[in-house]
PDB file of C-alpha atoms in Angstrom:
ATOM      1  CA  UNK A1487       0.000   0.000   0.000  1.00 85.00           C
ATOM      2  CA  UNK A1488       1.499   3.298  -1.099  1.00 92.00           C
ATOM      3  CA  UNK A1489       1.345   6.100   1.436  1.00 95.00           C
ATOM      4  CA  UNK A1490       2.251   9.738   0.900  1.00 97.00           C
ATOM      5  CA  UNK A1491       2.577  12.169   3.783  1.00 97.00           C
ATOM      6  CA  UNK A1492       3.048  15.900   3.190  1.00 97.00           C
ATOM      7  CA  UNK A1493       4.531  18.345   5.661  1.00 97.00           C
ATOM      8  CA  UNK A1494       5.858  21.883   5.752  1.00 98.00           C
ATOM      9  CA  UNK A1495       2.726  23.910   5.135  1.00 97.00           C
ATOM     10  CA  UNK A1496       1.902  27.013   7.152  1.00 98.00           C
ATOM     11  CA  UNK A1497       1.200  30.711   7.091  1.00 98.00           C
ATOM     12  CA  UNK A1498       3.651  33.088   5.458  1.00 98.00           C
ATOM     13  CA  UNK A1499       3.597  36.693   4.306  1.00 98.00           C
ATOM     14  CA  UNK A1500       3.651  37.562   0.643  1.00 98.00           C
ATOM     15  CA  UNK A1501       7.193  37.428  -0.686  1.00 98.00           C
ATOM     16  CA  UNK A1502       8.190  34.762   1.780  1.00 98.00           C
ATOM     17  CA  UNK A1503       9.209  31.141   1.309  1.00 98.00           C
ATOM     18  CA  UNK A1504       8.115  27.695   2.374  1.00 98.00           C
ATOM     19  CA  UNK A1505       9.460  24.215   1.709  1.00 98.00           C
ATOM     20  CA  UNK A1506       7.037  21.327   1.431  1.00 98.00           C
ATOM     21  CA  UNK A1507       8.088  17.714   1.840  1.00 98.00           C
ATOM     22  CA  UNK A1508       6.361  14.501   0.828  1.00 97.00           C
ATOM     23  CA  UNK A1509       7.517  11.208   2.296  1.00 96.00           C
ATOM     24  CA  UNK A1510       6.527   8.118   0.327  1.00 95.00           C
ATOM     25  CA  UNK A1511       6.352   4.601   1.718  1.00 92.00           C
ATOM     26  CA  UNK A1512       4.958   1.187   0.898  1.00 90.00           C
ATOM     27  CA  UNK A1513       7.132   0.143  -1.994  1.00 83.00           C
ATOM     28  CA  UNK A1514      10.284   0.932  -3.949  1.00 77.00           C
ATOM     29  CA  UNK A1515       9.687   4.075  -5.970  1.00 84.00           C
ATOM     30  CA  UNK A1516      12.045   3.381  -8.811  1.00 83.00           C
ATOM     31  CA  UNK A1517      10.295   4.409 -12.013  1.00 88.00           C
ATOM     32  CA  UNK A1518       7.704   6.537 -10.234  1.00 92.00           C
ATOM     33  CA  UNK A1519       7.075  10.140 -11.198  1.00 95.00           C
ATOM     34  CA  UNK A1520       6.165  12.434  -8.305  1.00 95.00           C
ATOM     35  CA  UNK A1521       4.101  15.562  -8.516  1.00 97.00           C
ATOM     36  CA  UNK A1522       2.583  18.434  -6.591  1.00 98.00           C
ATOM     37  CA  UNK A1523      -0.943  19.744  -7.039  1.00 98.00           C
ATOM     38  CA  UNK A1524      -2.949  22.393  -5.221  1.00 98.00           C
ATOM     39  CA  UNK A1525      -6.571  23.258  -4.635  1.00 98.00           C
ATOM     40  CA  UNK A1526      -7.758  26.677  -3.570  1.00 97.00           C
ATOM     41  CA  UNK A1527     -11.214  27.205  -2.003  1.00 92.00           C
ATOM     42  CA  UNK A1528     -13.919  27.073  -4.644  1.00 95.00           C
ATOM     43  CA  UNK A1529     -11.508  26.035  -7.388  1.00 97.00           C
ATOM     44  CA  UNK A1530     -10.543  22.794  -9.039  1.00 97.00           C
ATOM     45  CA  UNK A1531      -7.325  21.021  -8.167  1.00 97.00           C
ATOM     46  CA  UNK A1532      -4.508  22.134 -10.449  1.00 97.00           C
ATOM     47  CA  UNK A1533      -1.094  20.843 -11.433  1.00 98.00           C
ATOM     48  CA  UNK A1534       1.885  22.617  -9.878  1.00 98.00           C
ATOM     49  CA  UNK A1535       5.022  20.613 -10.695  1.00 98.00           C
ATOM     50  CA  UNK A1536       6.318  17.127 -11.408  1.00 97.00           C
ATOM     51  CA  UNK A1537       9.657  15.349 -11.356  1.00 96.00           C
ATOM     52  CA  UNK A1538      10.535  12.053 -12.983  1.00 94.00           C
ATOM     53  CA  UNK A1539      12.637   9.304 -11.425  1.00 90.00           C
ATOM     54  CA  UNK A1540      15.616  10.573 -13.439  1.00 90.00           C
ATOM     55  CA  UNK A1541      15.103  14.205 -12.437  1.00 92.00           C
ATOM     56  CA  UNK A1542      13.268  15.703 -15.402  1.00 94.00           C
ATOM     57  CA  UNK A1543      10.955  18.480 -14.226  1.00 96.00           C
ATOM     58  CA  UNK A1544       7.790  20.219 -15.379  1.00 96.00           C
ATOM     59  CA  UNK A1545       6.102  23.301 -13.915  1.00 97.00           C
ATOM     60  CA  UNK A1546       2.846  25.137 -14.259  1.00 97.00           C
ATOM     61  CA  UNK A1547       3.342  28.551 -15.840  1.00 98.00           C
ATOM     62  CA  UNK A1548       2.035  30.236 -12.701  1.00 98.00           C
ATOM     63  CA  UNK A1549       4.926  28.947 -10.576  1.00 98.00           C
ATOM     64  CA  UNK A1550       7.835  28.867 -13.040  1.00 98.00           C
ATOM     65  CA  UNK A1551      10.830  30.743 -11.695  1.00 98.00           C
ATOM     66  CA  UNK A1552       9.439  30.767  -8.145  1.00 98.00           C
ATOM     67  CA  UNK A1553       8.965  27.093  -7.218  1.00 98.00           C
ATOM     68  CA  UNK A1554      11.527  24.290  -7.438  1.00 98.00           C
ATOM     69  CA  UNK A1555      10.664  20.612  -7.257  1.00 98.00           C
ATOM     70  CA  UNK A1556      13.274  18.061  -6.218  1.00 97.00           C
ATOM     71  CA  UNK A1557      13.479  14.524  -4.897  1.00 95.00           C
ATOM     72  CA  UNK A1558      15.778  12.344  -2.869  1.00 94.00           C
ATOM     73  CA  UNK A1559      15.354   8.825  -4.227  1.00 91.00           C
ATOM     74  CA  UNK A1560      17.312   7.264  -1.388  1.00 92.00           C
ATOM     75  CA  UNK A1561      14.805   8.726   1.075  1.00 93.00           C
ATOM     76  CA  UNK A1562      11.697   8.287  -1.128  1.00 93.00           C
ATOM     77  CA  UNK A1563      10.981  11.951  -0.523  1.00 95.00           C
ATOM     78  CA  UNK A1564      10.092  14.836  -2.783  1.00 96.00           C
ATOM     79  CA  UNK A1565      10.254  18.528  -2.003  1.00 98.00           C
ATOM     80  CA  UNK A1566       8.713  21.735  -3.242  1.00 98.00           C
ATOM     81  CA  UNK A1567      10.685  24.883  -2.498  1.00 98.00           C
ATOM     82  CA  UNK A1568       8.337  27.835  -2.849  1.00 98.00           C
ATOM     83  CA  UNK A1569       9.836  31.313  -3.057  1.00 98.00           C
ATOM     84  CA  UNK A1570       8.352  34.748  -3.649  1.00 98.00           C
ATOM     85  CA  UNK A1571       4.976  33.475  -2.508  1.00 98.00           C
ATOM     86  CA  UNK A1572       1.848  35.352  -3.508  1.00 98.00           C
ATOM     87  CA  UNK A1573      -1.622  35.411  -1.921  1.00 97.00           C
ATOM     88  CA  UNK A1574      -2.912  33.513  -4.964  1.00 97.00           C
ATOM     89  CA  UNK A1575      -0.641  30.603  -3.988  1.00 98.00           C
ATOM     90  CA  UNK A1576      -2.896  29.991  -0.985  1.00 98.00           C
ATOM     91  CA  UNK A1577      -4.271  26.458  -1.273  1.00 98.00           C
ATOM     92  CA  UNK A1578      -4.096  22.943   0.052  1.00 98.00           C
ATOM     93  CA  UNK A1579      -1.052  21.334  -1.551  1.00 98.00           C
ATOM     94  CA  UNK A1580      -1.080  17.628  -2.378  1.00 98.00           C
ATOM     95  CA  UNK A1581       1.705  15.335  -3.436  1.00 98.00           C
ATOM     96  CA  UNK A1582       0.993  12.501  -5.818  1.00 97.00           C
ATOM     97  CA  UNK A1583       2.774   9.669  -7.566  1.00 96.00           C
ATOM     98  CA  UNK A1584       2.336   7.146 -10.354  1.00 94.00           C
ATOM     99  CA  UNK A1585       4.430   4.477 -12.002  1.00 91.00           C
ATOM    100  CA  UNK A1586       5.631   5.513 -15.451  1.00 87.00           C
ATOM    101  CA  UNK A1587       9.071   3.985 -15.941  1.00 75.00           C
ATOM    102  CA  UNK A1588       9.649   6.519 -18.733  1.00 80.00           C
ATOM    103  CA  UNK A1589      11.273   9.886 -17.892  1.00 81.00           C
ATOM    104  CA  UNK A1590       8.006  11.803 -18.256  1.00 86.00           C
ATOM    105  CA  UNK A1591       6.390  14.447 -16.096  1.00 87.00           C
ATOM    106  CA  UNK A1592       2.637  14.223 -16.590  1.00 91.00           C
ATOM    107  CA  UNK A1593       0.212  16.858 -15.393  1.00 90.00           C
ATOM    108  CA  UNK A1594      -2.512  14.348 -14.538  1.00 91.00           C
ATOM    109  CA  UNK A1595      -3.475  10.712 -14.169  1.00 92.00           C
ATOM    110  CA  UNK A1596      -1.738  10.125 -10.846  1.00 95.00           C
ATOM    111  CA  UNK A1597      -2.680   7.038  -8.858  1.00 95.00           C
ATOM    112  CA  UNK A1598      -1.694   7.815  -5.286  1.00 96.00           C
ATOM    113  CA  UNK A1599      -2.315  10.974  -3.282  1.00 97.00           C
ATOM    114  CA  UNK A1600      -1.361  12.422   0.075  1.00 97.00           C
ATOM    115  CA  UNK A1601      -3.778  14.032   2.509  1.00 97.00           C
ATOM    116  CA  UNK A1602      -2.659  17.573   1.740  1.00 97.00           C
ATOM    117  CA  UNK A1603      -1.028  20.409   3.638  1.00 98.00           C
ATOM    118  CA  UNK A1604      -2.389  23.949   3.921  1.00 98.00           C
ATOM    119  CA  UNK A1605      -0.363  26.872   2.612  1.00 98.00           C
ATOM    120  CA  UNK A1606      -1.680  30.339   3.409  1.00 98.00           C
ATOM    121  CA  UNK A1607      -0.011  33.460   2.035  1.00 98.00           C
ATOM    122  CA  UNK A1608      -1.105  36.716   3.635  1.00 97.00           C
ATOM    123  CA  UNK A1609      -0.908  40.030   1.836  1.00 93.00           C
TER     124      UNK A1609
END
């Protein structure tokens, strides 16, 4: 059973930074792509970033240049470094994963999800 646990959310002022972590367990994650999504109140969940097993990355246009996704395969953990945060980044952030084997970074179709962590950016 795959489990994903996010941490690192909180309240920060606009312009500040936060680092989210997602610890994965339940199997070996070789060949798994890992991603971050977010859902703001009243809005649909949206893709934020993804990173393949080999380190290829993909970002939503809204976060390019501000957010950095990374992973530590030895620790089965992915990270999302968020800089220059804006009030519109306020949302519940979810990590997700799926087996792909190929070095792709899809924006949807993930199989496993974490419970989410709240990020609130005050103006």
